[in-house]
Amino acid sequence: MAQKYKFKLDGLLKLRKFKEQQLKVELGQLVKEISFVEGEIQKAQDHIGETYQAQEDVIGDSAKGRMVQFFPYYLQAKREDIKAKENYLYALKKKYDVKLSEVREAMGESKVIEKMKDNDFKSFKSARQKKIQSDIDELIQIRREGSK
């Protein structure tokens, strides 16, 4: 009966592929969070533009002093919020770069083990072919000796 192929490092390969998939998921979550923060920054910048427009409208009409005082504080708070979000975005991008290098490393490890598996399978296949060929040659030899 023919032997089945069994790669000795199959468990390690599965473990490395699982690690690679897990890192890819984490990388996807970071990308999602980065785009969310970028959207929040854009919203805050849009709010600043709307605030300037509202301030011009209020000043054009008869406005109370308290209303006019509100705008600079609001704008300052929005700018500080944008700065905080930009700092957070910078930290997220650093995390993204680190995670990306981890993913590349994990993919490289998986690829090395897959190549080892391919080479091992090729050698197994060629050894099996040699065995089959030697069995065929042996049967032909026996048949020749038997027909003499």
Short mmCIF file of C-alpha atoms in Angstrom, two decimals:
data_model
loop_
_atom_site.label_atom_id
_atom_site.label_comp_id
_atom_site.label_asym_id
_atom_site.label_seq_id
_atom_site.Cartn_x
_atom_site.Cartn_y
_atom_site.Cartn_z
CA MET A 1 0.00 0.00 0.00
CA ALA A 2 1.22 3.47 -0.88
CA GLN A 3 2.39 5.71 1.90
CA LYS A 4 0.54 8.97 2.47
CA TYR A 5 2.51 12.19 2.56
CA LYS A 6 2.82 13.72 6.03
CA PHE A 7 4.71 16.97 6.61
CA LYS A 8 6.38 16.95 10.02
CA LEU A 9 6.02 20.69 10.55
CA ASP A 10 2.32 20.91 9.64
CA GLY A 11 1.36 21.98 13.16
CA LEU A 12 3.92 24.76 13.12
CA LEU A 13 2.72 25.89 9.70
CA LYS A 14 -0.88 26.08 10.92
CA LEU A 15 0.25 28.02 13.98
CA ARG A 16 2.22 30.51 11.87
CA LYS A 17 -0.70 30.98 9.46
CA PHE A 18 -3.04 31.58 12.40
CA LYS A 19 -0.64 34.17 13.81
CA GLU A 20 -0.44 35.83 10.38
CA GLN A 21 -4.25 35.99 10.10
CA GLN A 22 -4.56 37.38 13.61
CA LEU A 23 -2.03 40.12 12.83
CA LYS A 24 -3.88 40.96 9.62
CA VAL A 25 -7.12 41.35 11.59
CA GLU A 26 -5.38 43.66 14.08
CA LEU A 27 -3.93 45.64 11.18
CA GLY A 28 -7.42 45.99 9.70
CA GLN A 29 -8.75 47.28 13.01
CA LEU A 30 -5.97 49.87 13.12
CA VAL A 31 -6.78 50.99 9.57
CA LYS A 32 -10.43 51.30 10.54
CA GLU A 33 -9.57 53.37 13.62
CA ILE A 34 -7.18 55.58 11.62
CA SER A 35 -9.85 56.37 9.05
CA PHE A 36 -12.37 57.08 11.84
CA VAL A 37 -10.00 59.56 13.52
CA GLU A 38 -9.22 61.20 10.17
CA GLY A 39 -12.97 61.58 9.62
CA GLU A 40 -13.36 63.14 13.06
CA ILE A 41 -10.58 65.62 12.32
CA GLN A 42 -12.26 66.54 9.05
CA LYS A 43 -15.60 67.02 10.84
CA ALA A 44 -13.96 69.31 13.40
CA GLN A 45 -12.36 71.35 10.62
CA ASP A 46 -15.74 71.61 8.90
CA HIS A 47 -17.28 72.77 12.18
CA ILE A 48 -14.66 75.52 12.39
CA GLY A 49 -15.64 76.72 8.92
CA GLU A 50 -19.32 76.64 9.85
CA THR A 51 -18.56 78.55 13.03
CA TYR A 52 -16.83 81.33 11.11
CA GLN A 53 -19.86 81.54 8.84
CA ALA A 54 -22.23 81.61 11.83
CA GLN A 55 -20.11 84.29 13.49
CA GLU A 56 -20.33 86.48 10.39
CA ASP A 57 -24.11 85.98 10.30
CA VAL A 58 -24.51 86.84 13.99
CA ILE A 59 -22.27 89.90 13.78
CA GLY A 60 -24.20 91.08 10.70
CA ASP A 61 -27.42 91.01 12.71
CA SER A 62 -27.81 92.68 16.04
CA ALA A 63 -25.86 90.46 18.41
CA LYS A 64 -25.47 90.32 22.14
CA GLY A 65 -22.02 90.49 23.72
CA ARG A 66 -22.27 87.00 25.18
CA MET A 67 -22.96 85.52 21.78
CA VAL A 68 -19.95 87.22 20.25
CA GLN A 69 -17.75 86.03 23.15
CA PHE A 70 -18.78 82.43 22.52
CA PHE A 71 -17.12 82.06 19.11
CA PRO A 72 -13.43 82.47 20.04
CA TYR A 73 -13.72 79.99 22.90
CA TYR A 74 -15.53 77.51 20.71
CA LEU A 75 -12.91 77.84 17.97
CA GLN A 76 -10.09 77.43 20.46
CA ALA A 77 -11.70 74.29 21.86
CA LYS A 78 -12.15 72.87 18.36
CA ARG A 79 -8.51 73.58 17.47
CA GLU A 80 -7.32 71.89 20.67
CA ASP A 81 -9.57 68.94 19.89
CA ILE A 82 -8.05 68.72 16.40
CA LYS A 83 -4.53 68.83 17.88
CA ALA A 84 -5.38 66.04 20.31
CA LYS A 85 -6.86 63.95 17.54
CA GLU A 86 -3.84 64.58 15.32
CA ASN A 87 -1.57 63.40 18.14
CA TYR A 88 -3.71 60.30 18.54
CA LEU A 89 -3.63 59.78 14.78
CA TYR A 90 0.16 60.03 14.81
CA ALA A 91 0.31 57.37 17.56
CA LEU A 92 -2.07 55.15 15.57
CA LYS A 93 0.08 55.48 12.46
CA LYS A 94 3.15 54.47 14.47
CA LYS A 95 1.24 51.43 15.75
CA TYR A 96 0.21 50.69 12.16
CA ASP A 97 3.83 50.78 10.98
CA VAL A 98 4.90 48.41 13.77
CA LYS A 99 1.99 46.06 13.08
CA LEU A 100 2.73 46.13 9.36
CA SER A 101 6.31 45.03 9.98
CA GLU A 102 5.02 42.25 12.25
CA VAL A 103 2.65 41.09 9.49
CA ARG A 104 5.48 41.09 6.95
CA GLU A 105 7.65 39.06 9.32
CA ALA A 106 4.85 36.57 9.98
CA MET A 107 4.15 36.23 6.25
CA GLY A 108 7.85 35.58 5.65
CA GLU A 109 7.93 32.88 8.32
CA SER A 110 4.86 31.20 6.84
CA LYS A 111 6.31 31.39 3.35
CA VAL A 112 9.59 29.77 4.50
CA ILE A 113 7.72 26.86 6.07
CA GLU A 114 5.50 26.50 2.98
CA LYS A 115 8.59 26.32 0.77
CA MET A 116 10.05 23.69 3.10
CA LYS A 117 6.78 21.77 2.77
CA ASP A 118 6.86 22.04 -1.05
CA ASN A 119 10.47 20.86 -1.20
CA ASP A 120 9.72 18.00 1.19
CA PHE A 121 6.70 16.97 -0.89
CA LYS A 122 8.77 17.05 -4.08
CA SER A 123 11.42 14.83 -2.54
CA PHE A 124 8.71 12.49 -1.18
CA LYS A 125 7.11 12.32 -4.62
CA SER A 126 10.39 11.64 -6.40
CA ALA A 127 11.32 8.94 -3.84
CA ARG A 128 7.90 7.35 -4.35
CA GLN A 129 8.33 7.50 -8.14
CA LYS A 130 11.77 5.84 -7.80
CA LYS A 131 10.26 3.13 -5.62
CA ILE A 132 7.43 2.53 -8.10
CA GLN A 133 9.89 2.45 -10.99
CA SER A 134 12.15 0.01 -9.15
CA ASP A 135 9.12 -2.22 -8.39
CA ILE A 136 8.15 -2.12 -12.08
CA ASP A 137 11.71 -2.93 -13.12
CA GLU A 138 11.80 -5.78 -10.62
CA LEU A 139 8.51 -7.20 -11.94
CA ILE A 140 9.76 -6.95 -15.52
CA GLN A 141 12.99 -8.71 -14.47
CA ILE A 142 11.03 -11.50 -12.76
CA ARG A 143 8.75 -11.88 -15.75
CA ARG A 144 11.75 -12.12 -18.12
CA GLU A 145 13.43 -14.71 -15.92
CA GLY A 146 10.17 -16.65 -15.62
CA SER A 147 9.55 -16.77 -19.37
CA LYS A 148 13.05 -18.17 -20.11
#
